Tab-separated table of C-alpha atoms and ligand atoms in Angstrom:
chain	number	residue	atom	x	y	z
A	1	UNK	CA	104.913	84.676	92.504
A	2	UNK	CA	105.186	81.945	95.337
A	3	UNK	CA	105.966	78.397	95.382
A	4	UNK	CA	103.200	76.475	96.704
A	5	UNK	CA	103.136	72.327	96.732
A	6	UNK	CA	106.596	72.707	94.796
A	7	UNK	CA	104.913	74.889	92.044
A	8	UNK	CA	105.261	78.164	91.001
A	9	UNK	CA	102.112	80.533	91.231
A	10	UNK	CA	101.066	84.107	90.052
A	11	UNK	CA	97.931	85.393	91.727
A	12	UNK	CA	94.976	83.678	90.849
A	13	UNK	CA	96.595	80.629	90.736
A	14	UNK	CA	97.780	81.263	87.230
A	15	UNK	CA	100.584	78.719	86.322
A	16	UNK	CA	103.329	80.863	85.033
A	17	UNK	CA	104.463	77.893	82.394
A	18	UNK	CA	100.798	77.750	80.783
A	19	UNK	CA	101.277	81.398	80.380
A	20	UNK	CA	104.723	80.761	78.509
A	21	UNK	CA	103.072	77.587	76.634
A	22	UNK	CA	99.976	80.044	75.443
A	23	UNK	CA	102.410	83.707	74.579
A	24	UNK	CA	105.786	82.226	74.024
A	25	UNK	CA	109.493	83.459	75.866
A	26	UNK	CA	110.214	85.971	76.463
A	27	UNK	CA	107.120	87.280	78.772
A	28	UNK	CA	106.599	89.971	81.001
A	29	UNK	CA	103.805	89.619	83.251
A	30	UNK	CA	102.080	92.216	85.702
A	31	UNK	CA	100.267	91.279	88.575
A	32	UNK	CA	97.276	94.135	88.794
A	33	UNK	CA	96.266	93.438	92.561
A	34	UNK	CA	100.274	93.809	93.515
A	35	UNK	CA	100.222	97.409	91.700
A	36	UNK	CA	96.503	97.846	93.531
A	37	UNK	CA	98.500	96.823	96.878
A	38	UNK	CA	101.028	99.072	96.893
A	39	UNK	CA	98.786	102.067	95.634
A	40	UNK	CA	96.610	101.714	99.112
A	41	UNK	CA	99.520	101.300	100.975
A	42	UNK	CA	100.856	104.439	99.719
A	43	UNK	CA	97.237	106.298	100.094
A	44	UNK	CA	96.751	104.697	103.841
A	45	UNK	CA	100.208	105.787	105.266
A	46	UNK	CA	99.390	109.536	103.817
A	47	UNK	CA	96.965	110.730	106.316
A	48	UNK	CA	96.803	114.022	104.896
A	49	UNK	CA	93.058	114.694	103.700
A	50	UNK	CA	94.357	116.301	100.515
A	51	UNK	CA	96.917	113.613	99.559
A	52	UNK	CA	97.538	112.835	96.072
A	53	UNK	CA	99.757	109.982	94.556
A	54	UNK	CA	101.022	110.555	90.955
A	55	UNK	CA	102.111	107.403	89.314
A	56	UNK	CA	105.328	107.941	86.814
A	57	UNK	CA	104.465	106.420	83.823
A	58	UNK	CA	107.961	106.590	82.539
A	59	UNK	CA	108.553	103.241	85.143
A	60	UNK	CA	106.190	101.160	82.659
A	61	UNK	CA	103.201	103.228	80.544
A	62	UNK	CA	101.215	100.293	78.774
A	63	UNK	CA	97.726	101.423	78.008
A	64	UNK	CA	96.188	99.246	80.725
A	65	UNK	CA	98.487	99.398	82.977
A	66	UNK	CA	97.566	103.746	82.755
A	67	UNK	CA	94.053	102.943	82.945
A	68	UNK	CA	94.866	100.833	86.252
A	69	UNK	CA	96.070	103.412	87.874
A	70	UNK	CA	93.364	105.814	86.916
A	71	UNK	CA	90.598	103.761	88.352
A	72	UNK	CA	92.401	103.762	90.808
A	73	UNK	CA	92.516	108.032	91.536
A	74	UNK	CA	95.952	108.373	90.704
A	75	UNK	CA	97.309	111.137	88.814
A	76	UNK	CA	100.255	111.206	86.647
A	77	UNK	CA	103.838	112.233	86.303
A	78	UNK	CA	105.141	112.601	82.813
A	79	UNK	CA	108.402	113.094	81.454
A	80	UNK	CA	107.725	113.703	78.103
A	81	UNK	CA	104.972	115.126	75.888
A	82	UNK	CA	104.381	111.632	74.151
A	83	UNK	CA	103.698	110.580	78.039
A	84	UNK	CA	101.514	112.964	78.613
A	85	UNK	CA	99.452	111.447	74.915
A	86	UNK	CA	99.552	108.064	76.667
A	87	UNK	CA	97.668	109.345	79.873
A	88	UNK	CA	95.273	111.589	77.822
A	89	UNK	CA	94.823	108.236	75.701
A	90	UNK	CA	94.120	106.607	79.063
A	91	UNK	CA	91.617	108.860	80.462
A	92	UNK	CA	93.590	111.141	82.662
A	93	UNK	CA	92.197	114.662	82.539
A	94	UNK	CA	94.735	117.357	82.336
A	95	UNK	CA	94.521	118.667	85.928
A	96	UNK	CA	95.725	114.592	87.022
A	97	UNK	CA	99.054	115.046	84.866
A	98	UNK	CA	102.381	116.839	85.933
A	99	UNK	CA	104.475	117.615	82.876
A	100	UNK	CA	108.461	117.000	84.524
A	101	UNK	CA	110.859	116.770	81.538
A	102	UNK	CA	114.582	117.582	81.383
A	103	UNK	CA	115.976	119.527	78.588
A	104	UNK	CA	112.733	119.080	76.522
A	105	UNK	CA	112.459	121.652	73.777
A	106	UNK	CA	110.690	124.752	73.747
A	107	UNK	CA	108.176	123.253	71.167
A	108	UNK	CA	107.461	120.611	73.330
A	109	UNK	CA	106.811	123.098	76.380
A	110	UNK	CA	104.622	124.859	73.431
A	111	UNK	CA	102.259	121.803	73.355
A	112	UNK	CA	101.920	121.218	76.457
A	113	UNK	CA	100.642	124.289	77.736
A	114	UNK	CA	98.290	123.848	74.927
A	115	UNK	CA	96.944	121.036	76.047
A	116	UNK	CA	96.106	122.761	79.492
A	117	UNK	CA	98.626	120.219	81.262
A	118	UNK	CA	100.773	121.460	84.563
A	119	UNK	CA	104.120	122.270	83.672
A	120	UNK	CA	107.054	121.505	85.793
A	121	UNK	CA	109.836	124.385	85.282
A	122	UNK	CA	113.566	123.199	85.993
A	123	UNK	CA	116.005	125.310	84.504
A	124	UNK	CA	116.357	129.228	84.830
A	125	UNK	CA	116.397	130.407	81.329
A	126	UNK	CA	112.965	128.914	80.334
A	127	UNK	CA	111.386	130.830	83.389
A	128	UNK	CA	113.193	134.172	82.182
A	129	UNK	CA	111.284	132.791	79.021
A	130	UNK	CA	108.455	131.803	80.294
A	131	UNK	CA	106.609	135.630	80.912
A	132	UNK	CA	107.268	136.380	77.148
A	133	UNK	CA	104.514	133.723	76.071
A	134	UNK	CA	102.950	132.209	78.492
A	135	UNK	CA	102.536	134.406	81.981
A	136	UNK	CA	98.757	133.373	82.510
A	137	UNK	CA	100.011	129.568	82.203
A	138	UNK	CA	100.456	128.569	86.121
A	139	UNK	CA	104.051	126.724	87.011
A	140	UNK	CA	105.356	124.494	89.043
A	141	UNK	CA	109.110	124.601	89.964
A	142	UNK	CA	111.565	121.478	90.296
A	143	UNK	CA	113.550	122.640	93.188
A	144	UNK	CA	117.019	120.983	93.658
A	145	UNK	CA	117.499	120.654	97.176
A	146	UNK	CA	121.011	119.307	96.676
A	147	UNK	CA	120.675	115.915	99.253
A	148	UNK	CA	122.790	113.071	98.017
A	149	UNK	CA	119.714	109.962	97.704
A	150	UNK	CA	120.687	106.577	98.674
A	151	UNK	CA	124.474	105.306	97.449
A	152	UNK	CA	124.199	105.138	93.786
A	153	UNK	CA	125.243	107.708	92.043
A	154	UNK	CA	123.897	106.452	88.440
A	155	UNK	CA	120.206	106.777	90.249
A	156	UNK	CA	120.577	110.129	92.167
A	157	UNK	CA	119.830	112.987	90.616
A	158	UNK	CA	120.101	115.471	93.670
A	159	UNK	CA	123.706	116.179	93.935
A	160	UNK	CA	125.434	119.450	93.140
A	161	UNK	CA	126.132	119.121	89.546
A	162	UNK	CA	122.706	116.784	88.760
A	163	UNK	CA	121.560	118.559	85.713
A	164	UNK	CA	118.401	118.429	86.907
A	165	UNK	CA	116.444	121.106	88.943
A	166	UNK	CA	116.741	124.847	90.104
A	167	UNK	CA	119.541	124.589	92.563
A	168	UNK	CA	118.072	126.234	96.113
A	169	UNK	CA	121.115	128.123	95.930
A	170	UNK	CA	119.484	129.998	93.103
A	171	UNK	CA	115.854	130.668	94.726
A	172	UNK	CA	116.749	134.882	95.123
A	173	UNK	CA	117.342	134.983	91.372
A	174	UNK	CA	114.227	132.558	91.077
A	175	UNK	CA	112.028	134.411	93.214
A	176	UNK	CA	113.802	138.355	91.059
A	177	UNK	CA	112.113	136.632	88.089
A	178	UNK	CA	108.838	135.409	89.235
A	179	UNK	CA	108.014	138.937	90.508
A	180	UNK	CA	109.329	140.729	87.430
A	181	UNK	CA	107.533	138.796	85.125
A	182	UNK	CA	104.454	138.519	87.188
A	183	UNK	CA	104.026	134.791	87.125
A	184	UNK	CA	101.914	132.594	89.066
A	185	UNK	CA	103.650	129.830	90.997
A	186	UNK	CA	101.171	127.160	91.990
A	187	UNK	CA	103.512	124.236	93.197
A	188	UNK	CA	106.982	123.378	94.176
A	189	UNK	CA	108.751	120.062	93.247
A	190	UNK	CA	111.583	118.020	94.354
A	191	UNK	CA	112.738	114.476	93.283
A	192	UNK	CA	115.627	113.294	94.082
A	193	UNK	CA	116.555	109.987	92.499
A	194	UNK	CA	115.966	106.105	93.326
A	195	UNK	CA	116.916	104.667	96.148
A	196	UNK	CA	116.216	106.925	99.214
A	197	UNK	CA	116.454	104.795	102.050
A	198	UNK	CA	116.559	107.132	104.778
A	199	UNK	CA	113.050	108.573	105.613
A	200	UNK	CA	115.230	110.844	107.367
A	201	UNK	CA	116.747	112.240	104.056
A	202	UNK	CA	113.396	112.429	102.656
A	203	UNK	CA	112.216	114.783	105.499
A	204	UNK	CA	115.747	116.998	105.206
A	205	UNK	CA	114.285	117.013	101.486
A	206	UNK	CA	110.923	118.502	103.122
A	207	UNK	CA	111.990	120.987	104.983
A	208	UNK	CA	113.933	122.474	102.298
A	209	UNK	CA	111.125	123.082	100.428
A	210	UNK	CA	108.953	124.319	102.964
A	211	UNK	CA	111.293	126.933	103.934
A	212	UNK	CA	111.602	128.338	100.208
A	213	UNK	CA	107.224	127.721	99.882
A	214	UNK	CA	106.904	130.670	102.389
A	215	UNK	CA	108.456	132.891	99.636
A	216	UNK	CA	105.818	132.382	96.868
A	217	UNK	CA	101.873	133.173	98.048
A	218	UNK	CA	100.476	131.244	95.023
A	219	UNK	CA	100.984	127.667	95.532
A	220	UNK	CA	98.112	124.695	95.787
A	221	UNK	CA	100.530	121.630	95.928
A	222	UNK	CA	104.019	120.814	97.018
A	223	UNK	CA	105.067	117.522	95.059
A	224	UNK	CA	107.667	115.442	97.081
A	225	UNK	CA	108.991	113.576	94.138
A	226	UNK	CA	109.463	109.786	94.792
A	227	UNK	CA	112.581	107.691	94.973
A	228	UNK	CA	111.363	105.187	97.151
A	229	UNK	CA	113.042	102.095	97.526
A	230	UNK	CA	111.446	98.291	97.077
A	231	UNK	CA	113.377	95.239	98.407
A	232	UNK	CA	115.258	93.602	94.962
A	233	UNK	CA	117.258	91.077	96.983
A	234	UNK	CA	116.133	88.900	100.046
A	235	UNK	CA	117.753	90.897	102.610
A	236	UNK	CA	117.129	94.155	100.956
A	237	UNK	CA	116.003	97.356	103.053
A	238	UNK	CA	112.525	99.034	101.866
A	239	UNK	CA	111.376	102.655	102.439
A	240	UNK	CA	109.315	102.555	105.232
A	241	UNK	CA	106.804	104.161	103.331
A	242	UNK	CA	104.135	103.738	106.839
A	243	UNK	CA	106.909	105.617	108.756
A	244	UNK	CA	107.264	108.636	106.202
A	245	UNK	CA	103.952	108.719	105.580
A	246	UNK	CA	103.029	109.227	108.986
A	247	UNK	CA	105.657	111.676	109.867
A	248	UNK	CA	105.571	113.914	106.373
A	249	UNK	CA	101.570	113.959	106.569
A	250	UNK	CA	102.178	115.603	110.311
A	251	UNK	CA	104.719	117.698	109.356
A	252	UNK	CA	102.730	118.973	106.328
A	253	UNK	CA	99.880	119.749	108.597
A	254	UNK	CA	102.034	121.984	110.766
A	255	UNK	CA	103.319	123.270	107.608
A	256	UNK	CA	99.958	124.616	105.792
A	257	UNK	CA	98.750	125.800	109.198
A	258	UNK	CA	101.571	128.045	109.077
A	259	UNK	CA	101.027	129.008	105.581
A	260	UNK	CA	97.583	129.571	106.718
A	261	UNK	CA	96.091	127.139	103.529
A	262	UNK	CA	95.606	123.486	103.029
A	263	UNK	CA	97.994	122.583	100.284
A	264	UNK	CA	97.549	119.007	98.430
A	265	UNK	CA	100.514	116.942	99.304
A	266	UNK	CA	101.633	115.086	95.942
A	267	UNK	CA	104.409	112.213	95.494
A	268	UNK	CA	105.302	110.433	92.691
A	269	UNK	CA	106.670	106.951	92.744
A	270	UNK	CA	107.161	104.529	89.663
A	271	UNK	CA	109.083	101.650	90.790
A	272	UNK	CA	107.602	101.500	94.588
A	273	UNK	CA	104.180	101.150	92.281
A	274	UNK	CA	105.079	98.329	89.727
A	275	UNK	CA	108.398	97.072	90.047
A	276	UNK	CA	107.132	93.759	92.436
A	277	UNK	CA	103.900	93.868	90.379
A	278	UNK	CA	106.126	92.149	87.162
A	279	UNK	CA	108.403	89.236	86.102
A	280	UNK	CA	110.320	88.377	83.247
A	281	UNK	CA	110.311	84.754	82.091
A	282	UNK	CA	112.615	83.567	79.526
A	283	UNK	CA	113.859	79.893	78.082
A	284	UNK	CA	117.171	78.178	78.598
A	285	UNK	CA	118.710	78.070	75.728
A	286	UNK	CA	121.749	75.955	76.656
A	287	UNK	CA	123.762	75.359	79.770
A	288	UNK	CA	127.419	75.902	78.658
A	289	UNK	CA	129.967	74.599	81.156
A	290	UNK	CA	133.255	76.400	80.051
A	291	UNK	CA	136.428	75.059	82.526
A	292	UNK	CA	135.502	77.653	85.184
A	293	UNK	CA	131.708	78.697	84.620
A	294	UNK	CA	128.770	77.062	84.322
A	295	UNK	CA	126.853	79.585	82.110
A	296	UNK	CA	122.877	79.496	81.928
A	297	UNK	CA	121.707	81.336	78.513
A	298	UNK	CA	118.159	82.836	77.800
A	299	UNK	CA	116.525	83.496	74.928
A	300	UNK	CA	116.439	87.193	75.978
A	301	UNK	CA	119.268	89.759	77.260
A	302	UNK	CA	120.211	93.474	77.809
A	303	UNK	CA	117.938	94.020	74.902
A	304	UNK	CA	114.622	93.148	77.214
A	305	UNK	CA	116.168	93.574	80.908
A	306	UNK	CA	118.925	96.029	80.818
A	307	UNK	CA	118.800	96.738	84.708
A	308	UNK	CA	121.542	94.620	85.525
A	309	UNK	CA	124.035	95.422	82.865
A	310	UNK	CA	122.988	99.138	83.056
A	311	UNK	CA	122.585	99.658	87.075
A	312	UNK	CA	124.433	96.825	88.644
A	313	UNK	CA	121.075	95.855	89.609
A	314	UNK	CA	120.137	92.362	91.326
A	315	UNK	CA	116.916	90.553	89.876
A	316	UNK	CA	115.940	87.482	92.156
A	317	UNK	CA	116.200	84.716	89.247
A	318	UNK	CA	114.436	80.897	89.859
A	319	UNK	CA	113.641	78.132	87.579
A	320	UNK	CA	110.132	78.170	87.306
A	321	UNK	CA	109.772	74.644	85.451
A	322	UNK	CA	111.857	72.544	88.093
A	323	UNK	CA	111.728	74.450	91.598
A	324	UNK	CA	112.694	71.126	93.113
A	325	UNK	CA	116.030	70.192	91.810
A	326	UNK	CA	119.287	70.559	93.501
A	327	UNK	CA	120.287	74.079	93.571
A	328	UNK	CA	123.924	75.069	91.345
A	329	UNK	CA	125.823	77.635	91.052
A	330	UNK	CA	125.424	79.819	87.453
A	331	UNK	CA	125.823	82.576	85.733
A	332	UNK	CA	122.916	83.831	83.623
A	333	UNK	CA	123.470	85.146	80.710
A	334	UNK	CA	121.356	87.007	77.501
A	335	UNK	CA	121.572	85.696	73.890
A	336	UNK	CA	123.092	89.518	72.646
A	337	UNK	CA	126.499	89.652	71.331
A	338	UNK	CA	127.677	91.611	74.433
A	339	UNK	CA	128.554	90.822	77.682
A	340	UNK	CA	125.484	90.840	78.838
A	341	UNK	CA	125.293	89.094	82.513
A	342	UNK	CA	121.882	88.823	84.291
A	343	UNK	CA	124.000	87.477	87.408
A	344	UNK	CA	127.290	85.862	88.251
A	345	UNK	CA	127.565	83.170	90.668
A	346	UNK	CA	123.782	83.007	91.254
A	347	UNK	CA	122.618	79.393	93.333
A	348	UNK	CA	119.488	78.148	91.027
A	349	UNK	CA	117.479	75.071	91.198
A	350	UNK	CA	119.642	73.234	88.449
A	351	UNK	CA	118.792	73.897	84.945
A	352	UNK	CA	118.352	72.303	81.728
A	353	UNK	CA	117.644	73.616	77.931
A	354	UNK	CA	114.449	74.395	77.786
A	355	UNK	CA	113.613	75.362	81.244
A	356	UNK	CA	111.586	78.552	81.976
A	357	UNK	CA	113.740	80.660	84.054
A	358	UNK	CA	111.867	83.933	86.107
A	359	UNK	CA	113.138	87.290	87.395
A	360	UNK	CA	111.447	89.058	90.036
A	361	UNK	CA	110.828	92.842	89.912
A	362	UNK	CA	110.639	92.987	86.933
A	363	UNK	CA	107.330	95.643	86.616
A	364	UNK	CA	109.301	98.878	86.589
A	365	UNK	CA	112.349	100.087	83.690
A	366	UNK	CA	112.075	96.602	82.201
A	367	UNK	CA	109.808	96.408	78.894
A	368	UNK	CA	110.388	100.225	78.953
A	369	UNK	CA	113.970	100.075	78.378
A	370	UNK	CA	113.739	97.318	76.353
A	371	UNK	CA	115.478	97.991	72.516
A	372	UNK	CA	115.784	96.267	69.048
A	373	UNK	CA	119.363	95.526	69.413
A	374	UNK	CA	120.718	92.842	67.553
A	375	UNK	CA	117.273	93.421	65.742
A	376	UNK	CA	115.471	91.143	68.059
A	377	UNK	CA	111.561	91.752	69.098
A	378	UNK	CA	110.666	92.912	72.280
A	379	UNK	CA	108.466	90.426	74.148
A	380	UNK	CA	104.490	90.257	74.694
A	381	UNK	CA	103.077	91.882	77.796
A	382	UNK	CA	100.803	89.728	80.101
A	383	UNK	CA	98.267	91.661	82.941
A	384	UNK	CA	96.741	89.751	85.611
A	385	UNK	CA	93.704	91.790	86.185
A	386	UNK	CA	90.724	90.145	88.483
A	387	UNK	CA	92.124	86.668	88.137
A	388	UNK	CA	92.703	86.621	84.982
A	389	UNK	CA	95.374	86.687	82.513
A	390	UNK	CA	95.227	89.243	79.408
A	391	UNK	CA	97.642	89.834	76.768
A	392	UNK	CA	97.996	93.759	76.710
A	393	UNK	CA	100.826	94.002	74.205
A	394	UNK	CA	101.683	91.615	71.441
A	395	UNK	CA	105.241	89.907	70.668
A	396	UNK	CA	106.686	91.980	68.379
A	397	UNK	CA	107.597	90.364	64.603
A	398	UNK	CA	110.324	91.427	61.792
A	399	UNK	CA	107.090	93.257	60.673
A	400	UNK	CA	107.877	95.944	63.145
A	401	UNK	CA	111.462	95.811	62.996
A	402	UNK	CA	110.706	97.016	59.164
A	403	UNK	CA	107.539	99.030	59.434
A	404	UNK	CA	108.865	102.800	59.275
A	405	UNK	CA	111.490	102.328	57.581
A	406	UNK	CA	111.711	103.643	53.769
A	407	UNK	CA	113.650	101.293	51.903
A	408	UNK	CA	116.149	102.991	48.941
A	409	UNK	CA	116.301	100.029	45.875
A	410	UNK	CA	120.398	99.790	45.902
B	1	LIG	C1	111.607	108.671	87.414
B	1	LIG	C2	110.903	109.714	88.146
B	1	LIG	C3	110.103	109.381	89.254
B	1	LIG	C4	109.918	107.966	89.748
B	1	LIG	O1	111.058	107.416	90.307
B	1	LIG	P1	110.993	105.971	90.997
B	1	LIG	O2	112.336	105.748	91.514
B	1	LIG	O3	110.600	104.995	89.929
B	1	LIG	O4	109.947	106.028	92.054
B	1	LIG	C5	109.428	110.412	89.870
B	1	LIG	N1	109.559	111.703	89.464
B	1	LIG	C6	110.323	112.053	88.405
B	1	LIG	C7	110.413	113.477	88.003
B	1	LIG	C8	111.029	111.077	87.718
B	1	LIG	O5	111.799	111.437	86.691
């Protein structure tokens, strides 16, 4: 969204208040060609002739936002069975979806595998299992490579007591059990949380798991996870996704020639693929000056954008109806009865009640973590596709607070 002749524009042109006029506050809105933008910038820095990008879903899975993605030739990460529905539901075939949960049960594994889906292995016992009922059933394995991803510790997931994974530590016992049981590896995983800023880290990653893919003769893909980092605040640092495209496509080259076949190179990135793509726009509510604090509040909260509260994560925040006015100093707060602080000494164009406030990057783990609490709806969904605005998920009413639930006459 940019501010041209003092006005605030989505692509297209749109005018972000006629969108808020037509589908109420709050609104999240995807921009299609941003999501489209970042896909062929992730498909042009991977050289490698058998590259494939899988988009997790799990960083916003709205029908059309799937069916986006599989236009345009992505596959899919899922971390969940009900997931892997959505992208069958979409159109993905089974071959395009990765199955990665964590501590799913075995019934779910069950389903899965009948569904013909790839199935990402990442705990010991349920490959000791595995033989027992499904040996013909091709595996991947999630491969902890132990590196410590960016500085927050709430978003890695590599370190040495991450629950997730097969610790590398544990790849002789791995490799005891594959051979006993006769099973057919086909592809070796690693993700190791958001945040990775350090292409360097992400090649240390790389080499890990090349050095344990020499032990297993079977495999058609190595999957490099994701974890790739997209500027939140002005002066934020990005993965240079050009720069580890360029060097992990040449390094995989060396790699398969070694191996002696060409392997497809897979990542998976949610946020690097939607997170710029979407905003948030909520109304003022009030502007409370309390003797210290000039508080702005929304008519939404943790329950719609829990980032902040939940991360520590910064959202760039503007008034969208008055661009122009003489910047303050605020802190925004949500309408839940919690402390629930968008940002704290934030400088925004000054607002007044009834102004329509917007929060950048707002595309990835915001409708999806988005709750009932304090039995409020969760907001509509808005996709700008080809210039045009369309509502892909309606505002939800007290019908759907209600609807499932079996009421006992007290
Ligand atoms: C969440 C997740 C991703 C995507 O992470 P981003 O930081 O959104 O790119 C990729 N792979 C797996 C297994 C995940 O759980």
């Amino acid at each position: 969204m940019e501010l041209i002749n003092n006005k605030y524009q989505l692509s297209g042109g749109i005018d972000p208040l006629e969108l808020c006029k037509k589908y109420g506050t709050p609104l999240y809105v995807y921009d299609a060609a941003v999501m489209e933008r970042q896909y062929h910038r992730l498909t042009s820095a991977f050289k490698w002739p058998k590259f494939k990008a899988h988009y997790a879903c799990k960083a916003l899975s709205n029908i059309s936002v799937l069916r986006l993605f599989k236009k345009l030739g992505a596959g899919l990460d899922c971390v969940s069975i009900y997931e892997v529905k959505l992208g069958l539901h979409a159109g993905f075939s089974v071959d395009d979806i990765l199955f990665t949960p964590n501590f799913a049960s075995s019934e779910e594994f069950e389903e899965a595998v009948q569904l013909g889906i790839k199935i990402n292995v990442d705990a010991i016992p349920m490959l000791e299992n595995w033989g027992l009922h499904h040996k013909d059933h091709p595996i991947c394995l999630r491969i902890n490579p132990h590196l410590m991803a960016g500085g927050n510790e709430k978003i890695s997931v590599g370190h040495i007591d991450s629950k997730f994974g097969i610790s590398i530590h544990q790849l002789p016992h791995v490799l005891r059990i594959v051979e006993n049981q006769g099973l057919t590896v086909e592809g070796l995983h690693m993700h190791t949380g958001s945040d990775i800023l350090d292409v360097d880290i992400f090649m240390r990653g790389a080499e890990i798991l090349f050095d344990a893919a020499v032990k297993f003769p079977d495999l058609k893909y190595i999957d490099l996870g994701s974890g790739f980092k997209v500027p939140y605040k002005p002066d934020d640092i990005e993965t240079d996704i050009e720069e580890l495209g360029e060097k992990l496509s040449a390094r995989f080259a060396e790699f398969c020639a070694s191996y002696n076949r060409e392997l497809t190179l897979m990542v998976e990135p949610g946020k690097f693929l939607v997170s710029e793509s979407g905003y948030l726009f909520a109304k003022c509510t009030l502007v409370k000056q309390t003797t210290s604090t000039a508080f702005v509040g929304l008519d939404t909260g943790l329950n719609h954008l829990i980032r902040p509260m939940f991360y520590g994560a910064y959202h760039k925040i503007v008034n969208v109806t008055e661009p122009t006015f003489k910047p303050r100093i605020y802190n925004v707060v949500g309408n839940i009865c919690e402390t629930d602080t968008f940002a704290v000494d934030r400088r925004i164009a000054e607002v007044v009640e009834g102004d329509i406030i917007g929060f950048y990057n707002a595309g990835a783990y915001g409708w999806m973590m988005a709750s009932n609490y304090n039995s409020r709806p969760r907001p509509a969904e808005v996709l700008i596709h080809e210039g045009k605005a369309h509502l892909i998920r309606k505002r939800e009413t007290v019908n759907d607070l209600l609807n499932g639930q079996i009421e006992l006459e007290i």
